[in-house]
PDB file of C-alpha atoms in Angstrom:
ATOM      1  CA  UNK Z   1      -0.088   0.081   0.148  1.00 96.00           C
ATOM      2  CA  UNK Z   2       1.082   3.635  -0.566  1.00 97.00           C
ATOM      3  CA  UNK Z   3       0.432   6.239   2.290  1.00 97.00           C
ATOM      4  CA  UNK Z   4       1.721   9.651   3.339  1.00 98.00           C
ATOM      5  CA  UNK Z   5       3.477   9.752   6.727  1.00 98.00           C
ATOM      6  CA  UNK Z   6       3.301  13.190   8.271  1.00 98.00           C
ATOM      7  CA  UNK Z   7       5.667  13.959  11.326  1.00 97.00           C
ATOM      8  CA  UNK Z   8       8.901  12.061  11.019  1.00 96.00           C
ATOM      9  CA  UNK Z   9      10.289  12.310  14.548  1.00 92.00           C
ATOM     10  CA  UNK Z  10      11.326   9.560  16.781  1.00 87.00           C
ATOM     11  CA  UNK Z  11       8.245   7.410  16.103  1.00 92.00           C
ATOM     12  CA  UNK Z  12       6.911   8.300  12.615  1.00 96.00           C
ATOM     13  CA  UNK Z  13      10.208   8.288  11.145  1.00 96.00           C
ATOM     14  CA  UNK Z  14      11.110   4.565  12.244  1.00 96.00           C
ATOM     15  CA  UNK Z  15       7.410   3.437  11.535  1.00 97.00           C
ATOM     16  CA  UNK Z  16       7.867   4.797   7.876  1.00 98.00           C
ATOM     17  CA  UNK Z  17      11.075   2.839   7.763  1.00 97.00           C
ATOM     18  CA  UNK Z  18       9.257  -0.271   9.142  1.00 97.00           C
ATOM     19  CA  UNK Z  19       6.527  -0.059   6.486  1.00 98.00           C
ATOM     20  CA  UNK Z  20       8.915   0.439   3.632  1.00 98.00           C
ATOM     21  CA  UNK Z  21      10.994  -2.720   4.939  1.00 97.00           C
ATOM     22  CA  UNK Z  22       7.685  -4.582   4.452  1.00 97.00           C
ATOM     23  CA  UNK Z  23       7.091  -3.466   0.776  1.00 97.00           C
ATOM     24  CA  UNK Z  24       4.811  -0.730   1.422  1.00 98.00           C
ATOM     25  CA  UNK Z  25       5.543   2.892  -0.332  1.00 98.00           C
ATOM     26  CA  UNK Z  26       5.814   6.068   1.828  1.00 98.00           C
ATOM     27  CA  UNK Z  27       5.271   9.610   0.862  1.00 98.00           C
ATOM     28  CA  UNK Z  28       7.099  11.555   3.291  1.00 98.00           C
ATOM     29  CA  UNK Z  29       6.254  14.892   4.645  1.00 98.00           C
ATOM     30  CA  UNK Z  30       7.739  16.994   7.599  1.00 96.00           C
ATOM     31  CA  UNK Z  31       8.721  20.720   8.269  1.00 93.00           C
ATOM     32  CA  UNK Z  32      12.192  19.398   9.248  1.00 95.00           C
ATOM     33  CA  UNK Z  33      13.525  18.975   5.527  1.00 95.00           C
ATOM     34  CA  UNK Z  34      16.408  16.942   6.964  1.00 96.00           C
ATOM     35  CA  UNK Z  35      14.052  14.271   8.324  1.00 96.00           C
ATOM     36  CA  UNK Z  36      12.478  13.884   5.192  1.00 97.00           C
ATOM     37  CA  UNK Z  37      15.792  13.825   3.210  1.00 97.00           C
ATOM     38  CA  UNK Z  38      16.936  11.139   5.468  1.00 97.00           C
ATOM     39  CA  UNK Z  39      13.586   9.111   4.888  1.00 97.00           C
ATOM     40  CA  UNK Z  40      14.024   9.724   1.079  1.00 97.00           C
ATOM     41  CA  UNK Z  41      17.529   8.233   1.516  1.00 97.00           C
ATOM     42  CA  UNK Z  42      15.979   4.977   2.646  1.00 97.00           C
ATOM     43  CA  UNK Z  43      13.281   4.897  -0.127  1.00 97.00           C
ATOM     44  CA  UNK Z  44      10.739   7.309   0.446  1.00 98.00           C
ATOM     45  CA  UNK Z  45       9.133   9.678  -1.807  1.00 98.00           C
ATOM     46  CA  UNK Z  46       9.489  13.484  -0.867  1.00 98.00           C
ATOM     47  CA  UNK Z  47       6.572  16.020  -0.441  1.00 97.00           C
ATOM     48  CA  UNK Z  48       6.872  19.613   0.090  1.00 95.00           C
ATOM     49  CA  UNK Z  49       3.224  20.007   1.280  1.00 95.00           C
ATOM     50  CA  UNK Z  50      -0.217  18.741   1.974  1.00 97.00           C
ATOM     51  CA  UNK Z  51      -1.360  19.128  -1.918  1.00 96.00           C
ATOM     52  CA  UNK Z  52       2.034  17.854  -3.619  1.00 97.00           C
ATOM     53  CA  UNK Z  53       1.733  14.576  -0.871  1.00 97.00           C
ATOM     54  CA  UNK Z  54      -1.813  14.157  -2.057  1.00 97.00           C
ATOM     55  CA  UNK Z  55      -0.846  14.299  -5.876  1.00 96.00           C
ATOM     56  CA  UNK Z  56       1.881  11.811  -5.109  1.00 97.00           C
ATOM     57  CA  UNK Z  57      -0.248   9.340  -2.903  1.00 96.00           C
ATOM     58  CA  UNK Z  58      -2.524   8.258  -5.474  1.00 92.00           C
ATOM     59  CA  UNK Z  59      -6.337   8.543  -5.299  1.00 91.00           C
ATOM     60  CA  UNK Z  60      -7.937   8.129  -2.636  1.00 96.00           C
ATOM     61  CA  UNK Z  61      -5.142   9.093  -0.423  1.00 97.00           C
ATOM     62  CA  UNK Z  62      -4.359   7.275   2.859  1.00 98.00           C
ATOM     63  CA  UNK Z  63      -2.806   9.722   5.228  1.00 98.00           C
ATOM     64  CA  UNK Z  64      -0.958   8.601   8.626  1.00 98.00           C
ATOM     65  CA  UNK Z  65      -0.220  11.822  11.036  1.00 98.00           C
ATOM     66  CA  UNK Z  66       2.269  11.566  13.740  1.00 97.00           C
ATOM     67  CA  UNK Z  67       2.282  14.819  15.294  1.00 96.00           C
ATOM     68  CA  UNK Z  68       1.989  16.586  18.766  1.00 93.00           C
ATOM     69  CA  UNK Z  69      -1.805  16.167  20.267  1.00 93.00           C
ATOM     70  CA  UNK Z  70      -4.001  19.527  19.915  1.00 94.00           C
ATOM     71  CA  UNK Z  71      -3.628  22.609  17.996  1.00 96.00           C
ATOM     72  CA  UNK Z  72      -1.052  21.079  15.674  1.00 97.00           C
ATOM     73  CA  UNK Z  73      -2.947  17.791  14.827  1.00 97.00           C
ATOM     74  CA  UNK Z  74      -6.094  19.580  14.520  1.00 97.00           C
ATOM     75  CA  UNK Z  75      -4.573  21.966  12.141  1.00 97.00           C
ATOM     76  CA  UNK Z  76      -3.095  19.245   9.994  1.00 98.00           C
ATOM     77  CA  UNK Z  77      -6.472  17.472   9.873  1.00 98.00           C
ATOM     78  CA  UNK Z  78      -8.180  20.439   9.059  1.00 97.00           C
ATOM     79  CA  UNK Z  79      -5.421  21.357   5.947  1.00 97.00           C
ATOM     80  CA  UNK Z  80      -6.035  17.684   4.590  1.00 98.00           C
ATOM     81  CA  UNK Z  81      -9.806  18.007   4.906  1.00 97.00           C
ATOM     82  CA  UNK Z  82      -9.802  21.295   2.902  1.00 95.00           C
ATOM     83  CA  UNK Z  83      -8.917  19.476  -0.369  1.00 93.00           C
ATOM     84  CA  UNK Z  84      -9.733  15.907   0.386  1.00 96.00           C
ATOM     85  CA  UNK Z  85     -11.790  13.751  -1.890  1.00 95.00           C
ATOM     86  CA  UNK Z  86     -14.496  10.915  -0.994  1.00 97.00           C
ATOM     87  CA  UNK Z  87     -12.933   7.855   0.114  1.00 97.00           C
ATOM     88  CA  UNK Z  88      -9.537   9.286   1.576  1.00 98.00           C
ATOM     89  CA  UNK Z  89      -8.466   7.915   5.110  1.00 98.00           C
ATOM     90  CA  UNK Z  90      -6.926   9.892   7.878  1.00 98.00           C
ATOM     91  CA  UNK Z  91      -5.318   7.938  10.558  1.00 98.00           C
ATOM     92  CA  UNK Z  92      -3.998   9.602  13.767  1.00 98.00           C
ATOM     93  CA  UNK Z  93      -1.436   7.572  15.244  1.00 97.00           C
ATOM     94  CA  UNK Z  94      -0.279  10.253  17.868  1.00 94.00           C
ATOM     95  CA  UNK Z  95      -1.295  10.516  21.611  1.00 92.00           C
ATOM     96  CA  UNK Z  96      -4.274  12.470  20.598  1.00 96.00           C
ATOM     97  CA  UNK Z  97      -7.388  13.001  23.179  1.00 97.00           C
ATOM     98  CA  UNK Z  98     -10.208  10.303  22.168  1.00 98.00           C
ATOM     99  CA  UNK Z  99     -12.913  13.257  22.176  1.00 98.00           C
ATOM    100  CA  UNK Z 100     -10.834  15.069  19.706  1.00 98.00           C
ATOM    101  CA  UNK Z 101     -11.021  11.780  17.601  1.00 98.00           C
ATOM    102  CA  UNK Z 102     -14.530  11.711  17.939  1.00 98.00           C
ATOM    103  CA  UNK Z 103     -14.811  15.451  16.620  1.00 98.00           C
ATOM    104  CA  UNK Z 104     -12.339  14.657  13.713  1.00 98.00           C
ATOM    105  CA  UNK Z 105     -14.396  11.616  12.760  1.00 98.00           C
ATOM    106  CA  UNK Z 106     -17.613  13.816  12.676  1.00 98.00           C
ATOM    107  CA  UNK Z 107     -16.041  16.346  10.821  1.00 98.00           C
ATOM    108  CA  UNK Z 108     -14.418  14.352   8.135  1.00 98.00           C
ATOM    109  CA  UNK Z 109     -17.605  12.123   7.632  1.00 98.00           C
ATOM    110  CA  UNK Z 110     -19.236  15.344   6.283  1.00 97.00           C
ATOM    111  CA  UNK Z 111     -16.636  15.272   3.460  1.00 97.00           C
ATOM    112  CA  UNK Z 112     -16.937  11.562   3.007  1.00 98.00           C
ATOM    113  CA  UNK Z 113     -13.487  11.112   4.428  1.00 98.00           C
ATOM    114  CA  UNK Z 114     -12.719   8.158   6.973  1.00 98.00           C
ATOM    115  CA  UNK Z 115     -11.015   8.564  10.085  1.00 98.00           C
ATOM    116  CA  UNK Z 116      -9.162   6.110  12.107  1.00 98.00           C
ATOM    117  CA  UNK Z 117      -7.441   6.602  15.173  1.00 98.00           C
ATOM    118  CA  UNK Z 118      -4.170   4.500  16.320  1.00 98.00           C
ATOM    119  CA  UNK Z 119      -2.737   4.438  19.876  1.00 97.00           C
ATOM    120  CA  UNK Z 120       0.797   3.575  19.459  1.00 95.00           C
ATOM    121  CA  UNK Z 121       3.253   1.949  21.906  1.00 92.00           C
ATOM    122  CA  UNK Z 122       6.742   0.997  20.954  1.00 86.00           C
ATOM    123  CA  UNK Z 123       8.601   4.162  21.519  1.00 80.00           C
ATOM    124  CA  UNK Z 124      12.203   4.480  19.910  1.00 80.00           C
ATOM    125  CA  UNK Z 125      12.495   0.436  19.916  1.00 85.00           C
ATOM    126  CA  UNK Z 126       9.708  -0.072  17.471  1.00 90.00           C
ATOM    127  CA  UNK Z 127      11.662  -0.123  14.271  1.00 92.00           C
ATOM    128  CA  UNK Z 128      12.962  -3.292  15.264  1.00 92.00           C
ATOM    129  CA  UNK Z 129      10.649  -4.936  17.987  1.00 92.00           C
ATOM    130  CA  UNK Z 130       7.537  -3.600  16.395  1.00 96.00           C
ATOM    131  CA  UNK Z 131       5.019  -1.405  17.387  1.00 96.00           C
ATOM    132  CA  UNK Z 132       1.625  -2.342  19.777  1.00 96.00           C
ATOM    133  CA  UNK Z 133      -1.565  -0.629  18.444  1.00 98.00           C
ATOM    134  CA  UNK Z 134      -4.844   0.119  19.813  1.00 98.00           C
ATOM    135  CA  UNK Z 135      -7.203   1.159  16.898  1.00 98.00           C
ATOM    136  CA  UNK Z 136     -10.401   2.904  16.720  1.00 98.00           C
ATOM    137  CA  UNK Z 137     -12.591   3.420  13.651  1.00 98.00           C
ATOM    138  CA  UNK Z 138     -15.095   1.940  11.070  1.00 98.00           C
ATOM    139  CA  UNK Z 139     -14.490  -1.888  11.017  1.00 97.00           C
ATOM    140  CA  UNK Z 140     -14.361  -2.150   7.206  1.00 98.00           C
ATOM    141  CA  UNK Z 141     -11.697   0.694   6.844  1.00 98.00           C
ATOM    142  CA  UNK Z 142      -9.773  -0.861   9.743  1.00 98.00           C
ATOM    143  CA  UNK Z 143      -9.692  -4.114   7.880  1.00 97.00           C
ATOM    144  CA  UNK Z 144      -8.807  -2.549   4.686  1.00 97.00           C
ATOM    145  CA  UNK Z 145      -5.952  -0.998   6.466  1.00 98.00           C
ATOM    146  CA  UNK Z 146      -4.765  -4.531   7.845  1.00 98.00           C
ATOM    147  CA  UNK Z 147      -1.696  -4.865   5.678  1.00 98.00           C
ATOM    148  CA  UNK Z 148      -0.160  -1.625   7.117  1.00 98.00           C
ATOM    149  CA  UNK Z 149      -1.038  -2.614  10.756  1.00 98.00           C
ATOM    150  CA  UNK Z 150       0.631  -6.161  10.191  1.00 98.00           C
ATOM    151  CA  UNK Z 151       3.556  -4.759   8.890  1.00 98.00           C
ATOM    152  CA  UNK Z 152       4.127  -2.217  11.845  1.00 98.00           C
ATOM    153  CA  UNK Z 153       2.904  -4.694  14.716  1.00 97.00           C
ATOM    154  CA  UNK Z 154       5.595  -6.968  16.459  1.00 95.00           C
ATOM    155  CA  UNK Z 155       3.942 -10.412  15.479  1.00 95.00           C
ATOM    156  CA  UNK Z 156       3.466 -13.329  17.241  1.00 91.00           C
ATOM    157  CA  UNK Z 157       7.122 -13.751  18.028  1.00 87.00           C
ATOM    158  CA  UNK Z 158       8.232 -16.208  20.683  1.00 85.00           C
ATOM    159  CA  UNK Z 159       5.398 -15.095  23.336  1.00 86.00           C
ATOM    160  CA  UNK Z 160       3.248 -18.234  24.054  1.00 86.00           C
ATOM    161  CA  UNK Z 161      -0.526 -18.378  23.646  1.00 85.00           C
ATOM    162  CA  UNK Z 162      -2.367 -17.504  26.752  1.00 88.00           C
ATOM    163  CA  UNK Z 163      -4.342 -20.443  28.040  1.00 87.00           C
ATOM    164  CA  UNK Z 164      -7.931 -20.446  26.842  1.00 84.00           C
ATOM    165  CA  UNK Z 165      -7.824 -18.426  23.606  1.00 84.00           C
ATOM    166  CA  UNK Z 166      -7.472 -21.758  21.831  1.00 80.00           C
ATOM    167  CA  UNK Z 167     -10.587 -22.494  20.058  1.00 73.00           C
ATOM    168  CA  UNK Z 168     -12.545 -19.439  21.372  1.00 75.00           C
ATOM    169  CA  UNK Z 169     -14.382 -17.932  18.380  1.00 73.00           C
ATOM    170  CA  UNK Z 170     -14.678 -14.777  20.249  1.00 76.00           C
ATOM    171  CA  UNK Z 171     -10.960 -14.077  20.079  1.00 82.00           C
ATOM    172  CA  UNK Z 172      -9.441 -11.781  17.648  1.00 88.00           C
ATOM    173  CA  UNK Z 173      -6.154 -13.337  16.607  1.00 89.00           C
ATOM    174  CA  UNK Z 174      -4.960  -9.684  15.718  1.00 95.00           C
ATOM    175  CA  UNK Z 175      -4.514  -9.239  19.453  1.00 95.00           C
ATOM    176  CA  UNK Z 176      -1.884 -11.924  19.455  1.00 94.00           C
ATOM    177  CA  UNK Z 177       0.027 -10.287  16.764  1.00 95.00           C
ATOM    178  CA  UNK Z 178       0.357  -6.746  18.678  1.00 96.00           C
ATOM    179  CA  UNK Z 179      -2.797  -5.021  17.228  1.00 98.00           C
ATOM    180  CA  UNK Z 180      -6.367  -4.777  17.952  1.00 97.00           C
ATOM    181  CA  UNK Z 181      -9.472  -2.980  16.726  1.00 98.00           C
ATOM    182  CA  UNK Z 182     -10.461  -1.585  19.984  1.00 97.00           C
ATOM    183  CA  UNK Z 183     -14.123  -0.012  18.822  1.00 98.00           C
ATOM    184  CA  UNK Z 184     -15.366   2.741  16.996  1.00 98.00           C
ATOM    185  CA  UNK Z 185     -13.654   6.496  16.555  1.00 98.00           C
ATOM    186  CA  UNK Z 186     -11.701   7.347  19.898  1.00 98.00           C
ATOM    187  CA  UNK Z 187     -11.527   3.771  21.457  1.00 98.00           C
ATOM    188  CA  UNK Z 188      -7.857   3.351  20.025  1.00 98.00           C
ATOM    189  CA  UNK Z 189      -6.815   6.587  21.975  1.00 98.00           C
ATOM    190  CA  UNK Z 190      -8.770   5.782  24.918  1.00 98.00           C
ATOM    191  CA  UNK Z 191      -7.444   2.373  25.552  1.00 98.00           C
ATOM    192  CA  UNK Z 192      -3.794   3.607  24.741  1.00 97.00           C
ATOM    193  CA  UNK Z 193      -4.692   6.431  27.269  1.00 96.00           C
ATOM    194  CA  UNK Z 194      -5.401   4.055  29.929  1.00 97.00           C
ATOM    195  CA  UNK Z 195      -2.451   2.201  29.005  1.00 96.00           C
ATOM    196  CA  UNK Z 196      -0.403   5.203  29.560  1.00 93.00           C
ATOM    197  CA  UNK Z 197      -2.156   5.904  32.909  1.00 95.00           C
ATOM    198  CA  UNK Z 198      -1.023   2.208  33.841  1.00 96.00           C
ATOM    199  CA  UNK Z 199       2.478   3.054  32.500  1.00 94.00           C
ATOM    200  CA  UNK Z 200       2.652   6.013  35.157  1.00 94.00           C
ATOM    201  CA  UNK Z 201       1.680   3.552  38.107  1.00 96.00           C
ATOM    202  CA  UNK Z 202       4.277   0.947  37.167  1.00 96.00           C
ATOM    203  CA  UNK Z 203       7.112   3.541  36.460  1.00 93.00           C
ATOM    204  CA  UNK Z 204       6.306   4.879  40.145  1.00 95.00           C
ATOM    205  CA  UNK Z 205       6.302   1.731  41.937  1.00 96.00           C
ATOM    206  CA  UNK Z 206      10.002   0.894  40.520  1.00 96.00           C
ATOM    207  CA  UNK Z 207      10.840   4.313  41.337  1.00 94.00           C
ATOM    208  CA  UNK Z 208       9.959   4.425  44.952  1.00 95.00           C
ATOM    209  CA  UNK Z 209      11.350   0.779  45.342  1.00 97.00           C
ATOM    210  CA  UNK Z 210      14.882   1.873  44.228  1.00 96.00           C
ATOM    211  CA  UNK Z 211      14.201   4.835  46.377  1.00 95.00           C
ATOM    212  CA  UNK Z 212      13.915   2.684  49.252  1.00 97.00           C
ATOM    213  CA  UNK Z 213      16.925   0.511  48.257  1.00 97.00           C
ATOM    214  CA  UNK Z 214      19.097   3.587  47.948  1.00 96.00           C
ATOM    215  CA  UNK Z 215      17.967   5.112  51.050  1.00 96.00           C
ATOM    216  CA  UNK Z 216      18.723   2.141  53.292  1.00 97.00           C
ATOM    217  CA  UNK Z 217      22.693   3.673  53.394  1.00 95.00           C
ATOM    218  CA  UNK Z 218      21.376   6.841  55.089  1.00 96.00           C
ATOM    219  CA  UNK Z 219      23.214   8.170  57.979  1.00 95.00           C
ATOM    220  CA  UNK Z 220      19.984   8.559  59.611  1.00 95.00           C
ATOM    221  CA  UNK Z 221      19.506   4.949  60.277  1.00 97.00           C
ATOM    222  CA  UNK Z 222      21.152   3.133  63.041  1.00 96.00           C
ATOM    223  CA  UNK Z 223      24.635   1.978  61.770  1.00 96.00           C
ATOM    224  CA  UNK Z 224      23.882  -1.832  61.957  1.00 96.00           C
ATOM    225  CA  UNK Z 225      20.577  -1.321  60.181  1.00 97.00           C
ATOM    226  CA  UNK Z 226      22.690   0.394  57.160  1.00 97.00           C
ATOM    227  CA  UNK Z 227      22.970  -1.542  54.059  1.00 97.00           C
ATOM    228  CA  UNK Z 228      25.076  -0.103  50.824  1.00 96.00           C
ATOM    229  CA  UNK Z 229      22.893  -2.095  48.096  1.00 97.00           C
ATOM    230  CA  UNK Z 230      24.082  -2.534  44.639  1.00 97.00           C
ATOM    231  CA  UNK Z 231      21.032  -1.274  42.863  1.00 97.00           C
ATOM    232  CA  UNK Z 232      22.463  -2.380  39.320  1.00 97.00           C
ATOM    233  CA  UNK Z 233      22.847  -5.782  40.338  1.00 98.00           C
ATOM    234  CA  UNK Z 234      19.318  -5.953  42.523  1.00 98.00           C
ATOM    235  CA  UNK Z 235      17.558  -4.828  38.940  1.00 97.00           C
ATOM    236  CA  UNK Z 236      19.565  -7.424  37.365  1.00 97.00           C
ATOM    237  CA  UNK Z 237      18.471 -10.222  39.315  1.00 98.00           C
ATOM    238  CA  UNK Z 238      14.960  -9.068  39.428  1.00 98.00           C
ATOM    239  CA  UNK Z 239      15.006  -9.116  35.659  1.00 97.00           C
ATOM    240  CA  UNK Z 240      15.584 -12.936  35.845  1.00 97.00           C
ATOM    241  CA  UNK Z 241      12.565 -15.226  36.809  1.00 94.00           C
ATOM    242  CA  UNK Z 242      10.895 -12.650  39.370  1.00 97.00           C
ATOM    243  CA  UNK Z 243       7.318 -12.058  39.822  1.00 97.00           C
ATOM    244  CA  UNK Z 244       8.357  -7.981  38.973  1.00 97.00           C
ATOM    245  CA  UNK Z 245      10.146  -8.542  35.781  1.00 96.00           C
ATOM    246  CA  UNK Z 246       9.133  -6.359  32.714  1.00 95.00           C
ATOM    247  CA  UNK Z 247      10.535  -4.105  29.922  1.00 92.00           C
ATOM    248  CA  UNK Z 248      10.322  -1.138  32.447  1.00 95.00           C
ATOM    249  CA  UNK Z 249      12.712  -3.032  34.624  1.00 96.00           C
ATOM    250  CA  UNK Z 250      14.887  -3.899  32.052  1.00 95.00           C
ATOM    251  CA  UNK Z 251      15.283  -0.278  30.865  1.00 93.00           C
ATOM    252  CA  UNK Z 252      16.070   0.528  34.493  1.00 95.00           C
ATOM    253  CA  UNK Z 253      18.588  -2.198  35.076  1.00 96.00           C
ATOM    254  CA  UNK Z 254      20.510  -0.791  31.602  1.00 95.00           C
ATOM    255  CA  UNK Z 255      20.479   2.842  32.913  1.00 94.00           C
ATOM    256  CA  UNK Z 256      21.634   1.552  36.307  1.00 95.00           C
ATOM    257  CA  UNK Z 257      24.329  -0.425  34.812  1.00 96.00           C
ATOM    258  CA  UNK Z 258      25.661   2.640  32.924  1.00 94.00           C
ATOM    259  CA  UNK Z 259      25.593   4.865  35.942  1.00 92.00           C
ATOM    260  CA  UNK Z 260      24.412   3.569  39.504  1.00 92.00           C
ATOM    261  CA  UNK Z 261      23.830   7.099  40.497  1.00 90.00           C
ATOM    262  CA  UNK Z 262      21.987   7.979  37.303  1.00 91.00           C
ATOM    263  CA  UNK Z 263      23.823  11.420  37.363  1.00 88.00           C
ATOM    264  CA  UNK Z 264      22.766  12.454  33.922  1.00 88.00           C
ATOM    265  CA  UNK Z 265      19.135  12.803  35.144  1.00 86.00           C
ATOM    266  CA  UNK Z 266      17.966  15.428  37.271  1.00 83.00           C
ATOM    267  CA  UNK Z 267      14.507  13.860  38.170  1.00 84.00           C
ATOM    268  CA  UNK Z 268      12.477  16.443  36.478  1.00 84.00           C
ATOM    269  CA  UNK Z 269       9.795  14.186  35.181  1.00 84.00           C
ATOM    270  CA  UNK Z 270       7.527  15.376  32.424  1.00 82.00           C
ATOM    271  CA  UNK Z 271       4.158  13.919  31.538  1.00 82.00           C
ATOM    272  CA  UNK Z 272       2.627  13.506  28.040  1.00 80.00           C
ATOM    273  CA  UNK Z 273      -0.994  14.605  29.291  1.00 86.00           C
ATOM    274  CA  UNK Z 274      -2.470  11.021  29.089  1.00 90.00           C
ATOM    275  CA  UNK Z 275      -2.012  10.540  32.755  1.00 92.00           C
ATOM    276  CA  UNK Z 276      -4.147  13.599  33.585  1.00 93.00           C
ATOM    277  CA  UNK Z 277      -6.973  12.213  30.702  1.00 94.00           C
ATOM    278  CA  UNK Z 278      -6.867   9.033  32.366  1.00 96.00           C
ATOM    279  CA  UNK Z 279      -7.614  10.330  35.945  1.00 96.00           C
ATOM    280  CA  UNK Z 280     -10.302  12.915  34.249  1.00 96.00           C
ATOM    281  CA  UNK Z 281     -11.980   9.628  32.454  1.00 96.00           C
ATOM    282  CA  UNK Z 282     -12.012   7.938  36.013  1.00 96.00           C
ATOM    283  CA  UNK Z 283     -13.671  10.748  37.455  1.00 96.00           C
ATOM    284  CA  UNK Z 284     -16.322  10.724  34.727  1.00 97.00           C
ATOM    285  CA  UNK Z 285     -16.792   7.210  35.342  1.00 97.00           C
ATOM    286  CA  UNK Z 286     -16.790   7.273  39.404  1.00 97.00           C
ATOM    287  CA  UNK Z 287     -13.984   4.931  39.170  1.00 97.00           C
ATOM    288  CA  UNK Z 288     -11.181   5.035  42.113  1.00 96.00           C
ATOM    289  CA  UNK Z 289      -7.899   4.969  40.717  1.00 96.00           C
ATOM    290  CA  UNK Z 290      -5.607   5.904  43.755  1.00 96.00           C
ATOM    291  CA  UNK Z 291      -2.318   4.428  42.286  1.00 95.00           C
ATOM    292  CA  UNK Z 292      -2.502   6.231  38.939  1.00 95.00           C
ATOM    293  CA  UNK Z 293      -3.767   9.585  40.671  1.00 95.00           C
ATOM    294  CA  UNK Z 294      -0.815   9.618  42.926  1.00 94.00           C
ATOM    295  CA  UNK Z 295       1.798   8.618  40.143  1.00 93.00           C
ATOM    296  CA  UNK Z 296       0.529  11.551  38.257  1.00 93.00           C
ATOM    297  CA  UNK Z 297       0.915  13.943  41.186  1.00 90.00           C
ATOM    298  CA  UNK Z 298       4.513  12.553  41.808  1.00 89.00           C
ATOM    299  CA  UNK Z 299       5.512  13.886  38.457  1.00 89.00           C
ATOM    300  CA  UNK Z 300       4.153  17.137  38.963  1.00 86.00           C
ATOM    301  CA  UNK Z 301       5.734  17.014  42.529  1.00 80.00           C
ATOM    302  CA  UNK Z 302       9.029  16.250  40.819  1.00 83.00           C
ATOM    303  CA  UNK Z 303       9.246  19.832  38.984  1.00 82.00           C
ATOM    304  CA  UNK Z 304       9.901  21.215  42.554  1.00 73.00           C
ATOM    305  CA  UNK Z 305      12.294  18.963  44.158  1.00 71.00           C
ATOM    306  CA  UNK Z 306      14.035  15.863  42.959  1.00 78.00           C
ATOM    307  CA  UNK Z 307      14.415  12.121  44.520  1.00 84.00           C
ATOM    308  CA  UNK Z 308      16.651   9.417  43.096  1.00 88.00           C
ATOM    309  CA  UNK Z 309      13.303   7.426  42.445  1.00 86.00           C
ATOM    310  CA  UNK Z 310      12.577  10.337  40.095  1.00 85.00           C
ATOM    311  CA  UNK Z 311      15.826  10.363  38.316  1.00 89.00           C
ATOM    312  CA  UNK Z 312      14.745   6.191  38.032  1.00 89.00           C
ATOM    313  CA  UNK Z 313      11.688   7.770  36.141  1.00 90.00           C
ATOM    314  CA  UNK Z 314      13.656  10.012  33.765  1.00 90.00           C
ATOM    315  CA  UNK Z 315      15.743   7.230  33.078  1.00 91.00           C
ATOM    316  CA  UNK Z 316      12.803   4.690  32.089  1.00 89.00           C
ATOM    317  CA  UNK Z 317      11.327   7.568  30.015  1.00 89.00           C
ATOM    318  CA  UNK Z 318      14.636   7.979  28.076  1.00 88.00           C
ATOM    319  CA  UNK Z 319      15.024   4.077  27.609  1.00 88.00           C
ATOM    320  CA  UNK Z 320      11.384   3.602  26.143  1.00 87.00           C
ATOM    321  CA  UNK Z 321      10.734   6.632  24.158  1.00 82.00           C
ATOM    322  CA  UNK Z 322      14.004   8.709  24.036  1.00 82.00           C
ATOM    323  CA  UNK Z 323      12.348  11.486  26.165  1.00 79.00           C
ATOM    324  CA  UNK Z 324      14.826  14.011  27.345  1.00 77.00           C
ATOM    325  CA  UNK Z 325      14.374  15.776  30.420  1.00 72.00           C
ATOM    326  CA  UNK Z 326      12.852  19.595  29.854  1.00 62.00           C
ATOM    327  CA  UNK Z 327      15.277  22.274  30.546  1.00 56.00           C
ATOM    328  CA  UNK Z 328      15.197  23.599  33.957  1.00 53.00           C
TER     329      UNK Z 328
END
């Protein structure tokens, strides 16, 4: 298939490369000419604007947007809509708010343009590992795009099947390949939003645990109760067969192996906005989310004073997403 990829940053560029490796054709557009040039060198076709991209994409065009949520994405979708013809497909694969998806889908439907939202997880590792995707939109359109999703997804890999899924007609085998059709417009980003809220909680649990481990050497404790623990070794042993092993722990172990004190990180922990949206959704549903709320507030607090645990949070964010701490 041929599609236009708009936004060639940490994820968009590598997603385009993974698609091209699978035989799909990419028309690349970004305000950063250097990012476009790098992708062209890998086999993409350059576009200098929306009109140029549409001409090179063929009709009806398929667009995949990987831009910051909010005004930037709104503006791009509006620009695409202005010249769109019936049957075009707009895919938003960024971290947009699911209520914005509902609005975008209604607006584009008036122009007979299809809208699909894709919650995308995989960070800077996705080129090699693949991307876990949670998709919202019309079933017929999502199925039409299946070759794209299948190429981006991790595939079944070496993970064994979950007991109970065999022989179950209600099971969607796409889930085992790393992507699902979650529901209508907004459902994909809603599921990804909750995914990120849980991510905050998991990261906070690791961060607090390592903070307590480090604090055991404190001079405020009785001398015979102090332990100078090797955090890198603890992270490493927990990766191997423990109940709390995970990719986030793998990333923590990598960071500690490079620098046991995590001195390259200040502990100023940013958030994408999805943690806040998760809490807002929980409030609308009257669902208690104590851990997720605390994890979000801990990130806000980190911008005032910093602990070792917050350095661990920064290390994890850098590990999976290449997120660099904001300037102080």
